[in-house]
């Protein structure tokens, strides 16, 4: 079985207060899918994600480091508007079939969402640009996240991380 290829990833790094993270995630109306690893339940609920973020936030406030397995399990996800973009394999692994918004924990602090500029189909080898929006539903999803982060975060000098409006490092 072959899998699609992605390149030209656009990255947005952010750290939000829990109420804004909740507002963002609830407003997206998406599925949260754990991909590329064996999972009994690859689809994560919004409630589980928000609960994990609260744990993450409390650790951040106390300047504690969380175990990387906790971070990967709860924040290394594909955000998708439709589940038909995911191939749920019988060996309990979910694989993507097309461009998805990937979320993952940053090594230092915060989260990062990534989206490809270019997508190559696995079956045909055809190459597609993911922008402008319209052809791929997750392109619009990525742009909605981008607009939210621009409105609710401030860019940091000498860092790709955008901080929530009330966060002081």
Tab-separated table of N, CA and C in Angstrom:
chain	number	residue	atom	x	y	z
A	1	UNK	N	0.855	-1.182	0.000
A	1	UNK	CA	0.000	0.000	0.000
A	1	UNK	C	0.896	1.238	0.000
A	2	UNK	N	0.566	2.201	-0.836
A	2	UNK	CA	1.351	3.438	-0.879
A	2	UNK	C	0.575	4.553	-0.184
A	3	UNK	N	1.324	5.558	0.227
A	3	UNK	CA	0.744	6.661	0.972
A	3	UNK	C	1.088	7.974	0.293
A	4	UNK	N	0.265	9.006	0.498
A	4	UNK	CA	0.524	10.301	-0.143
A	4	UNK	C	1.777	10.972	0.428
A	5	UNK	N	2.285	11.924	-0.329
A	5	UNK	CA	3.438	12.706	0.110
A	5	UNK	C	3.021	14.166	0.221
A	6	UNK	N	3.645	14.853	1.171
A	6	UNK	CA	3.333	16.262	1.420
A	6	UNK	C	4.634	17.046	1.480
A	7	UNK	N	4.604	18.296	1.031
A	7	UNK	CA	5.791	19.141	1.170
A	7	UNK	C	5.380	20.603	1.288
A	8	UNK	N	6.372	21.427	1.588
A	8	UNK	CA	6.121	22.855	1.753
A	8	UNK	C	5.224	23.150	2.934
A	9	UNK	N	5.515	22.527	4.079
A	9	UNK	CA	4.642	22.689	5.240
A	9	UNK	C	4.653	24.110	5.779
A	10	UNK	N	3.462	24.633	6.029
A	10	UNK	CA	3.288	25.924	6.688
A	10	UNK	C	3.055	25.620	8.160
A	11	UNK	N	3.776	26.309	9.019
A	11	UNK	CA	3.719	26.030	10.453
A	11	UNK	C	3.215	27.245	11.215
A	12	UNK	N	2.325	27.002	12.169
A	12	UNK	CA	1.857	28.039	13.093
A	12	UNK	C	2.061	27.521	14.507
A	13	UNK	N	2.881	28.206	15.290
A	13	UNK	CA	3.151	27.811	16.675
A	13	UNK	C	2.424	28.761	17.605
A	14	UNK	N	1.828	28.199	18.667
A	14	UNK	CA	1.018	29.039	19.542
A	14	UNK	C	0.933	28.472	20.947
A	15	UNK	N	0.633	29.366	21.869
A	15	UNK	CA	0.313	28.998	23.247
A	15	UNK	C	-0.867	29.880	23.648
A	16	UNK	N	-1.991	29.247	23.922
A	16	UNK	CA	-3.220	29.959	24.271
A	16	UNK	C	-3.641	29.643	25.693
A	17	UNK	N	-4.345	30.577	26.309
A	17	UNK	CA	-4.998	30.295	27.568
A	17	UNK	C	-6.077	29.235	27.290
A	18	UNK	N	-6.395	28.384	28.275
A	18	UNK	CA	-7.368	27.310	28.029
A	18	UNK	C	-8.702	27.780	27.468
A	19	UNK	N	-9.209	28.934	27.907
A	19	UNK	CA	-10.520	29.367	27.398
A	19	UNK	C	-10.453	29.682	25.906
A	20	UNK	N	-9.333	30.208	25.423
A	20	UNK	CA	-9.197	30.495	23.993
A	20	UNK	C	-8.902	29.238	23.197
A	21	UNK	N	-8.141	28.306	23.797
A	21	UNK	CA	-7.919	27.022	23.136
A	21	UNK	C	-9.262	26.316	22.953
A	22	UNK	N	-10.098	26.340	23.982
A	22	UNK	CA	-11.430	25.733	23.906
A	22	UNK	C	-12.271	26.425	22.839
A	23	UNK	N	-12.245	27.745	22.823
A	23	UNK	CA	-13.009	28.494	21.813
A	23	UNK	C	-12.570	28.110	20.406
A	24	UNK	N	-11.253	28.023	20.200
A	24	UNK	CA	-10.726	27.650	18.892
A	24	UNK	C	-11.174	26.242	18.509
A	25	UNK	N	-10.921	25.274	19.365
A	25	UNK	CA	-11.221	23.880	19.033
A	25	UNK	C	-12.719	23.637	18.863
A	26	UNK	N	-13.541	24.245	19.714
A	26	UNK	CA	-14.993	24.075	19.587
A	26	UNK	C	-15.514	24.727	18.305
A	27	UNK	N	-14.936	25.856	17.948
A	27	UNK	CA	-15.387	26.580	16.768
A	27	UNK	C	-15.029	25.916	15.449
A	28	UNK	N	-14.079	25.005	15.474
A	28	UNK	CA	-13.637	24.374	14.228
A	28	UNK	C	-14.609	23.311	13.730
A	29	UNK	N	-15.266	22.613	14.662
A	29	UNK	CA	-16.186	21.547	14.266
A	29	UNK	C	-15.489	20.437	13.504
A	30	UNK	N	-14.376	19.943	14.041
A	30	UNK	CA	-13.572	18.939	13.345
A	30	UNK	C	-13.481	17.651	14.143
A	31	UNK	N	-12.882	16.659	13.508
A	31	UNK	CA	-12.536	15.408	14.171
A	31	UNK	C	-11.059	15.478	14.533
A	32	UNK	N	-10.705	14.895	15.670
A	32	UNK	CA	-9.320	14.832	16.136
A	32	UNK	C	-8.893	13.373	16.037
A	33	UNK	N	-7.933	13.073	15.174
A	33	UNK	CA	-7.569	11.694	14.883
A	33	UNK	C	-6.094	11.455	15.181
A	34	UNK	N	-5.840	10.416	15.961
A	34	UNK	CA	-4.458	9.978	16.206
A	34	UNK	C	-4.056	9.127	15.006
A	35	UNK	N	-2.999	9.537	14.331
A	35	UNK	CA	-2.598	8.805	13.124
A	35	UNK	C	-1.201	8.205	13.291
A	36	UNK	N	-0.916	7.254	12.428
A	36	UNK	CA	0.401	6.628	12.309
A	36	UNK	C	0.877	5.904	13.563
A	37	UNK	N	-0.042	5.495	14.422
A	37	UNK	CA	0.339	4.678	15.570
A	37	UNK	C	-0.828	3.763	15.923
A	38	UNK	N	-0.491	2.632	16.497
A	38	UNK	CA	-1.527	1.673	16.865
A	38	UNK	C	-2.378	2.279	17.978
A	39	UNK	N	-3.675	2.354	17.726
A	39	UNK	CA	-4.620	2.962	18.676
A	39	UNK	C	-5.924	2.186	18.661
A	40	UNK	N	-6.361	1.788	19.813
A	40	UNK	CA	-7.662	1.126	19.924
A	40	UNK	C	-8.787	2.092	19.526
A	41	UNK	N	-8.643	3.355	19.937
A	41	UNK	CA	-9.630	4.398	19.627
A	41	UNK	C	-8.900	5.591	19.007
A	42	UNK	N	-8.727	5.597	17.684
A	42	UNK	CA	-7.941	6.662	17.061
A	42	UNK	C	-8.615	8.040	17.072
A	43	UNK	N	-9.936	8.085	17.227
A	43	UNK	CA	-10.614	9.384	17.251
A	43	UNK	C	-10.694	9.871	18.693
A	44	UNK	N	-10.139	11.047	18.926
A	44	UNK	CA	-10.147	11.642	20.265
A	44	UNK	C	-11.343	12.580	20.370
A	45	UNK	N	-11.974	12.574	21.524
A	45	UNK	CA	-13.113	13.470	21.724
A	45	UNK	C	-12.614	14.882	22.044
A	46	UNK	N	-13.452	15.848	21.781
A	46	UNK	CA	-13.147	17.232	22.122
A	46	UNK	C	-12.940	17.359	23.628
A	47	UNK	N	-13.759	16.690	24.402
A	47	UNK	CA	-13.648	16.764	25.862
A	47	UNK	C	-12.296	16.243	26.340
A	48	UNK	N	-11.837	15.136	25.756
A	48	UNK	CA	-10.532	14.579	26.135
A	48	UNK	C	-9.407	15.549	25.775
A	49	UNK	N	-9.504	16.164	24.613
A	49	UNK	CA	-8.490	17.128	24.190
A	49	UNK	C	-8.455	18.324	25.139
A	50	UNK	N	-9.619	18.867	25.467
A	50	UNK	CA	-9.681	20.033	26.348
A	50	UNK	C	-9.191	19.698	27.756
A	51	UNK	N	-9.506	18.517	28.234
A	51	UNK	CA	-9.036	18.073	29.541
A	51	UNK	C	-7.507	17.946	29.554
A	52	UNK	N	-6.952	17.373	28.499
A	52	UNK	CA	-5.493	17.240	28.392
A	52	UNK	C	-4.836	18.614	28.321
A	53	UNK	N	-5.479	19.552	27.630
A	53	UNK	CA	-4.904	20.894	27.534
A	53	UNK	C	-4.892	21.569	28.902
A	54	UNK	N	-5.899	21.332	29.688
A	54	UNK	CA	-5.936	21.902	31.044
A	54	UNK	C	-4.782	21.348	31.882
A	55	UNK	N	-4.507	20.053	31.763
A	55	UNK	CA	-3.360	19.443	32.456
A	55	UNK	C	-2.069	20.094	31.963
A	56	UNK	N	-1.959	20.250	30.640
A	56	UNK	CA	-0.785	20.889	30.045
A	56	UNK	C	-0.619	22.319	30.581
A	57	UNK	N	-1.712	23.062	30.621
A	57	UNK	CA	-1.684	24.459	31.057
A	57	UNK	C	-1.242	24.575	32.522
A	58	UNK	N	-1.780	23.709	33.370
A	58	UNK	CA	-1.394	23.750	34.786
A	58	UNK	C	0.091	23.441	34.945
A	59	UNK	N	0.603	22.490	34.189
A	59	UNK	CA	2.035	22.178	34.236
A	59	UNK	C	2.851	23.370	33.745
A	60	UNK	N	2.365	24.043	32.696
A	60	UNK	CA	3.053	25.234	32.177
A	60	UNK	C	3.130	26.318	33.248
A	61	UNK	N	2.018	26.568	33.940
A	61	UNK	CA	1.992	27.601	34.982
A	61	UNK	C	2.951	27.280	36.123
A	62	UNK	N	3.095	25.997	36.434
A	62	UNK	CA	3.997	25.573	37.516
A	62	UNK	C	5.433	25.360	37.037
A	63	UNK	N	5.651	25.617	35.725
A	63	UNK	CA	6.964	25.425	35.099
A	63	UNK	C	7.437	23.969	35.208
A	64	UNK	N	6.484	23.049	35.107
A	64	UNK	CA	6.783	21.621	35.137
A	64	UNK	C	6.779	21.082	33.712
A	65	UNK	N	7.590	20.085	33.485
A	65	UNK	CA	7.621	19.410	32.179
A	65	UNK	C	6.724	18.185	32.234
A	66	UNK	N	5.894	18.018	31.230
A	66	UNK	CA	5.064	16.819	31.126
A	66	UNK	C	5.815	15.757	30.333
A	67	UNK	N	5.497	14.531	30.601
A	67	UNK	CA	6.093	13.408	29.889
A	67	UNK	C	5.787	13.532	28.392
A	68	UNK	N	6.780	13.275	27.554
A	68	UNK	CA	6.583	13.409	26.107
A	68	UNK	C	5.519	12.442	25.586
A	69	UNK	N	5.348	11.285	26.223
A	69	UNK	CA	4.315	10.358	25.763
A	69	UNK	C	2.912	10.934	25.999
A	70	UNK	N	2.720	11.670	27.102
A	70	UNK	CA	1.442	12.343	27.350
A	70	UNK	C	1.198	13.387	26.262
A	71	UNK	N	2.220	14.189	25.964
A	71	UNK	CA	2.079	15.240	24.960
A	71	UNK	C	1.763	14.657	23.586
A	72	UNK	N	2.481	13.631	23.188
A	72	UNK	CA	2.241	13.022	21.876
A	72	UNK	C	0.863	12.373	21.808
A	73	UNK	N	0.490	11.668	22.860
A	73	UNK	CA	-0.803	10.978	22.856
A	73	UNK	C	-1.967	11.948	22.734
A	74	UNK	N	-1.859	13.104	23.375
A	74	UNK	CA	-2.988	14.031	23.407
A	74	UNK	C	-2.917	15.176	22.396
A	75	UNK	N	-1.740	15.469	21.876
A	75	UNK	CA	-1.639	16.643	20.997
A	75	UNK	C	-1.039	16.353	19.627
A	76	UNK	N	-0.617	15.137	19.365
A	76	UNK	CA	-0.131	14.795	18.034
A	76	UNK	C	-1.307	14.202	17.269
A	77	UNK	N	-2.027	15.084	16.574
A	77	UNK	CA	-3.311	14.727	15.979
A	77	UNK	C	-3.466	15.300	14.582
A	78	UNK	N	-4.305	14.646	13.805
A	78	UNK	CA	-4.776	15.222	12.548
A	78	UNK	C	-6.123	15.864	12.851
A	79	UNK	N	-6.288	17.097	12.422
A	79	UNK	CA	-7.568	17.791	12.538
A	79	UNK	C	-8.196	17.756	11.156
A	80	UNK	N	-9.374	17.152	11.056
A	80	UNK	CA	-10.002	16.973	9.743
A	80	UNK	C	-11.473	17.350	9.793
A	81	UNK	N	-11.943	17.894	8.695
A	81	UNK	CA	-13.351	18.275	8.601
A	81	UNK	C	-14.239	17.072	8.302
A	82	UNK	N	-13.671	16.052	7.620
A	82	UNK	CA	-14.417	14.849	7.247
A	82	UNK	C	-13.530	13.625	7.463
A	83	UNK	N	-14.118	12.555	7.951
A	83	UNK	CA	-13.342	11.328	8.209
A	83	UNK	C	-13.002	10.555	6.937
A	84	UNK	N	-13.596	10.922	5.790
A	84	UNK	CA	-13.269	10.193	4.565
A	84	UNK	C	-11.840	10.450	4.085
A	85	UNK	N	-11.159	11.410	4.678
A	85	UNK	CA	-9.758	11.695	4.347
A	85	UNK	C	-8.809	10.772	5.122
A	86	UNK	N	-9.373	9.981	6.042
A	86	UNK	CA	-8.587	9.070	6.884
A	86	UNK	C	-8.866	7.626	6.469
A	87	UNK	N	-7.811	6.842	6.369
A	87	UNK	CA	-7.926	5.415	6.090
A	87	UNK	C	-7.725	4.675	7.407
A	88	UNK	N	-8.795	4.110	7.949
A	88	UNK	CA	-8.716	3.347	9.190
A	88	UNK	C	-8.378	1.898	8.820
A	89	UNK	N	-7.148	1.507	9.101
A	89	UNK	CA	-6.660	0.194	8.689
A	89	UNK	C	-7.035	-0.871	9.728
A	90	UNK	N	-7.146	-2.127	9.292
A	90	UNK	CA	-7.552	-3.185	10.219
A	90	UNK	C	-6.554	-3.430	11.356
A	91	UNK	N	-5.329	-2.991	11.205
A	91	UNK	CA	-4.328	-3.197	12.263
A	91	UNK	C	-4.347	-2.056	13.277
A	92	UNK	N	-5.481	-1.351	13.336
A	92	UNK	CA	-5.716	-0.281	14.307
A	92	UNK	C	-4.758	0.899	14.156
A	93	UNK	N	-4.445	1.225	12.907
A	93	UNK	CA	-3.645	2.402	12.597
A	93	UNK	C	-4.451	3.250	11.620
A	94	UNK	N	-4.482	4.541	11.863
A	94	UNK	CA	-5.151	5.473	10.958
A	94	UNK	C	-4.082	6.169	10.108
A	95	UNK	N	-4.323	6.230	8.811
A	95	UNK	CA	-3.408	6.887	7.869
A	95	UNK	C	-4.189	7.938	7.083
A	96	UNK	N	-3.520	9.025	6.735
A	96	UNK	CA	-4.198	10.061	5.963
A	96	UNK	C	-4.140	9.722	4.473
A	97	UNK	N	-5.190	10.150	3.755
A	97	UNK	CA	-5.257	9.948	2.311
A	97	UNK	C	-5.028	11.242	1.541
A	98	UNK	N	-5.100	12.361	2.249
A	98	UNK	CA	-4.960	13.654	1.594
A	98	UNK	C	-4.474	14.682	2.591
A	99	UNK	N	-4.458	15.943	2.188
A	99	UNK	CA	-3.949	16.990	3.076
A	99	UNK	C	-4.834	17.184	4.312
A	100	UNK	N	-4.196	17.164	5.470
A	100	UNK	CA	-4.870	17.387	6.748
A	100	UNK	C	-4.071	18.405	7.546
A	101	UNK	N	-4.731	19.033	8.497
A	101	UNK	CA	-4.036	19.916	9.434
A	101	UNK	C	-3.466	19.020	10.525
A	102	UNK	N	-2.168	19.062	10.687
A	102	UNK	CA	-1.514	18.277	11.732
A	102	UNK	C	-1.240	19.182	12.923
A	103	UNK	N	-1.529	18.681	14.105
A	103	UNK	CA	-1.192	19.405	15.322
A	103	UNK	C	-0.193	18.543	16.079
A	104	UNK	N	0.767	19.198	16.713
A	104	UNK	CA	1.743	18.469	17.519
A	104	UNK	C	2.300	19.390	18.592
A	105	UNK	N	2.823	18.784	19.658
A	105	UNK	CA	3.440	19.621	20.694
A	105	UNK	C	4.788	20.145	20.209
A	106	UNK	N	5.105	21.359	20.604
A	106	UNK	CA	6.436	21.906	20.310
A	106	UNK	C	7.405	21.373	21.364
A	107	UNK	N	8.684	21.274	21.022
A	107	UNK	CA	9.641	20.735	21.996
A	107	UNK	C	9.782	21.591	23.255
A	108	UNK	N	9.667	22.907	23.119
A	108	UNK	CA	9.855	23.773	24.298
A	108	UNK	C	8.535	24.082	24.984
A	109	UNK	N	7.623	24.736	24.299
A	109	UNK	CA	6.304	25.040	24.868
A	109	UNK	C	5.335	25.363	23.751
A	110	UNK	N	4.078	25.154	24.044
A	110	UNK	CA	3.054	25.454	23.055
A	110	UNK	C	2.799	24.297	22.107
A	111	UNK	N	1.917	24.565	21.160
A	111	UNK	CA	1.552	23.602	20.132
A	111	UNK	C	1.868	24.189	18.774
A	112	UNK	N	1.816	23.329	17.782
A	112	UNK	CA	2.091	23.759	16.419
A	112	UNK	C	1.088	23.074	15.511
A	113	UNK	N	0.551	23.818	14.553
A	113	UNK	CA	-0.263	23.212	13.508
A	113	UNK	C	0.487	23.388	12.192
A	114	UNK	N	0.389	22.354	11.358
A	114	UNK	CA	1.104	22.347	10.088
A	114	UNK	C	0.144	21.979	8.964
A	115	UNK	N	0.389	22.555	7.796
A	115	UNK	CA	-0.429	22.226	6.637
A	115	UNK	C	0.455	22.277	5.395
A	116	UNK	N	0.312	21.293	4.498
A	116	UNK	CA	1.180	21.262	3.316
A	116	UNK	C	0.725	22.230	2.224
A	117	UNK	N	1.699	22.758	1.515
A	117	UNK	CA	1.384	23.561	0.321
A	117	UNK	C	1.190	22.662	-0.892
A	118	UNK	N	1.870	21.498	-0.860
A	118	UNK	CA	1.829	20.582	-1.999
A	118	UNK	C	1.495	19.180	-1.511
A	119	UNK	N	0.650	18.502	-2.271
A	119	UNK	CA	0.182	17.157	-1.939
A	119	UNK	C	0.322	16.283	-3.178
A	120	UNK	N	0.919	15.093	-3.008
A	120	UNK	CA	1.031	14.126	-4.103
A	120	UNK	C	0.182	12.907	-3.779
A	121	UNK	N	-0.740	12.603	-4.671
A	121	UNK	CA	-1.624	11.456	-4.475
A	121	UNK	C	-0.824	10.160	-4.463
A	122	UNK	N	-1.209	9.247	-3.603
A	122	UNK	CA	-0.500	7.970	-3.492
A	122	UNK	C	-0.747	7.086	-4.713
A	123	UNK	N	-1.995	6.990	-5.149
A	123	UNK	CA	-2.355	6.052	-6.208
A	123	UNK	C	-1.879	6.505	-7.582
A	124	UNK	N	-2.041	7.789	-7.890
A	124	UNK	CA	-1.767	8.273	-9.244
A	124	UNK	C	-0.445	9.021	-9.376
A	125	UNK	N	0.087	9.512	-8.265
A	125	UNK	CA	1.304	10.316	-8.327
A	125	UNK	C	1.039	11.756	-8.733
A	126	UNK	N	-0.232	12.105	-8.962
A	126	UNK	CA	-0.564	13.474	-9.340
A	126	UNK	C	-0.216	14.430	-8.209
A	127	UNK	N	0.282	15.603	-8.588
A	127	UNK	CA	0.687	16.609	-7.615
A	127	UNK	C	-0.308	17.763	-7.658
A	128	UNK	N	-0.731	18.202	-6.460
A	128	UNK	CA	-1.705	19.286	-6.337
A	128	UNK	C	-1.169	20.357	-5.404
A	129	UNK	N	-1.475	21.597	-5.715
A	129	UNK	CA	-1.267	22.679	-4.763
A	129	UNK	C	-2.507	22.709	-3.870
A	130	UNK	N	-2.309	22.921	-2.583
A	130	UNK	CA	-3.458	22.925	-1.669
A	130	UNK	C	-4.115	24.300	-1.569
A	131	UNK	N	-3.434	25.330	-2.033
A	131	UNK	CA	-3.989	26.686	-2.029
A	131	UNK	C	-4.217	27.111	-3.464
A	132	UNK	N	-5.190	27.939	-3.762
A	132	UNK	CA	-6.148	28.576	-2.871
A	132	UNK	C	-7.178	27.568	-2.382
A	133	UNK	N	-7.949	27.964	-1.341
A	133	UNK	CA	-8.962	27.062	-0.799
A	133	UNK	C	-10.030	26.738	-1.837
A	134	UNK	N	-10.704	25.639	-1.603
A	134	UNK	CA	-11.793	25.243	-2.489
A	134	UNK	C	-11.683	23.787	-2.882
A	135	UNK	N	-10.501	23.346	-3.254
A	135	UNK	CA	-10.333	21.964	-3.684
A	135	UNK	C	-10.253	21.005	-2.493
A	136	UNK	N	-9.581	21.430	-1.438
A	136	UNK	CA	-9.410	20.591	-0.255
A	136	UNK	C	-10.056	21.280	0.946
A	137	UNK	N	-10.968	20.589	1.617
A	137	UNK	CA	-11.700	21.199	2.733
A	137	UNK	C	-10.785	21.590	3.887
A	138	UNK	N	-9.683	20.891	4.048
A	138	UNK	CA	-8.795	21.201	5.163
A	138	UNK	C	-7.947	22.451	4.915
A	139	UNK	N	-7.901	22.936	3.683
A	139	UNK	CA	-7.223	24.211	3.416
A	139	UNK	C	-7.989	25.334	4.100
A	140	UNK	N	-9.314	25.312	3.950
A	140	UNK	CA	-10.150	26.311	4.628
A	140	UNK	C	-10.015	26.175	6.140
A	141	UNK	N	-9.959	24.950	6.633
A	141	UNK	CA	-9.779	24.713	8.065
A	141	UNK	C	-8.484	25.357	8.555
A	142	UNK	N	-7.394	25.142	7.831
A	142	UNK	CA	-6.115	25.733	8.233
A	142	UNK	C	-6.207	27.258	8.256
A	143	UNK	N	-6.858	27.830	7.271
A	143	UNK	CA	-6.981	29.289	7.225
A	143	UNK	C	-7.867	29.828	8.351
A	144	UNK	N	-8.862	29.071	8.761
A	144	UNK	CA	-9.679	29.492	9.910
A	144	UNK	C	-8.842	29.492	11.193
A	145	UNK	N	-7.996	28.487	11.358
A	145	UNK	CA	-7.088	28.443	12.513
A	145	UNK	C	-6.136	29.636	12.464
A	146	UNK	N	-5.606	29.898	11.298
A	146	UNK	CA	-4.680	31.019	11.100
A	146	UNK	C	-5.334	32.350	11.479
A	147	UNK	N	-6.560	32.568	11.034
A	147	UNK	CA	-7.263	33.813	11.362
A	147	UNK	C	-7.521	33.926	12.864
A	148	UNK	N	-7.922	32.832	13.494
A	148	UNK	CA	-8.165	32.839	14.933
A	148	UNK	C	-6.873	33.192	15.674
A	149	UNK	N	-5.783	32.561	15.313
A	149	UNK	CA	-4.512	32.816	16.002
A	149	UNK	C	-4.031	34.248	15.796
A	150	UNK	N	-4.249	34.788	14.632
A	150	UNK	CA	-3.868	36.191	14.406
A	150	UNK	C	-4.680	37.139	15.279
A	151	UNK	N	-5.933	36.789	15.523
A	151	UNK	CA	-6.804	37.653	16.326
A	151	UNK	C	-6.600	37.484	17.827
A	152	UNK	N	-6.106	36.316	18.263
A	152	UNK	CA	-6.049	36.017	19.690
A	152	UNK	C	-4.639	35.802	20.242
A	153	UNK	N	-3.629	36.068	19.427
A	153	UNK	CA	-2.251	35.904	19.883
A	153	UNK	C	-1.395	37.066	19.414
A	154	UNK	N	-0.217	37.150	20.008
A	154	UNK	CA	0.753	38.188	19.637
A	154	UNK	C	2.042	37.497	19.199
A	155	UNK	N	2.604	37.896	18.056
A	155	UNK	CA	3.887	37.303	17.655
A	155	UNK	C	4.987	37.703	18.641
A	156	UNK	N	5.961	36.816	18.801
A	156	UNK	CA	7.064	37.065	19.723
A	156	UNK	C	8.332	37.400	18.947
A	157	UNK	N	9.096	38.310	19.491
A	157	UNK	CA	10.358	38.690	18.867
A	157	UNK	C	11.319	37.504	18.929
A	158	UNK	N	11.963	37.217	17.828
A	158	UNK	CA	12.956	36.136	17.717
A	158	UNK	C	12.396	34.755	18.051
A	159	UNK	N	11.117	34.535	17.801
A	159	UNK	CA	10.506	33.231	18.067
A	159	UNK	C	9.312	33.033	17.135
A	160	UNK	N	9.112	31.810	16.656
A	160	UNK	CA	7.917	31.550	15.841
A	160	UNK	C	6.652	31.402	16.682
A	161	UNK	N	6.815	31.319	18.010
A	161	UNK	CA	5.688	31.093	18.910
A	161	UNK	C	4.838	32.352	19.059
A	162	UNK	N	3.545	32.186	18.870
A	162	UNK	CA	2.590	33.271	19.109
A	162	UNK	C	1.957	33.016	20.471
A	163	UNK	N	1.920	34.033	21.312
A	163	UNK	CA	1.375	33.893	22.663
A	163	UNK	C	-0.005	34.498	22.762
A	164	UNK	N	-0.857	33.852	23.552
A	164	UNK	CA	-2.180	34.392	23.847
A	164	UNK	C	-2.036	35.796	24.411
A	165	UNK	N	-3.045	36.602	24.218
A	165	UNK	CA	-2.988	38.038	24.554
A	165	UNK	C	-2.651	38.310	26.010
A	166	UNK	N	-2.975	37.410	26.930
A	166	UNK	CA	-2.738	37.656	28.352
A	166	UNK	C	-1.603	36.811	28.941
A	167	UNK	N	-0.815	36.174	28.096
A	167	UNK	CA	0.262	35.312	28.588
A	167	UNK	C	1.571	36.089	28.649
A	168	UNK	N	2.227	35.981	29.774
A	168	UNK	CA	3.544	36.594	29.948
A	168	UNK	C	4.529	35.476	30.229
A	169	UNK	N	5.619	35.462	29.497
A	169	UNK	CA	6.649	34.439	29.749
A	169	UNK	C	7.686	34.965	30.720
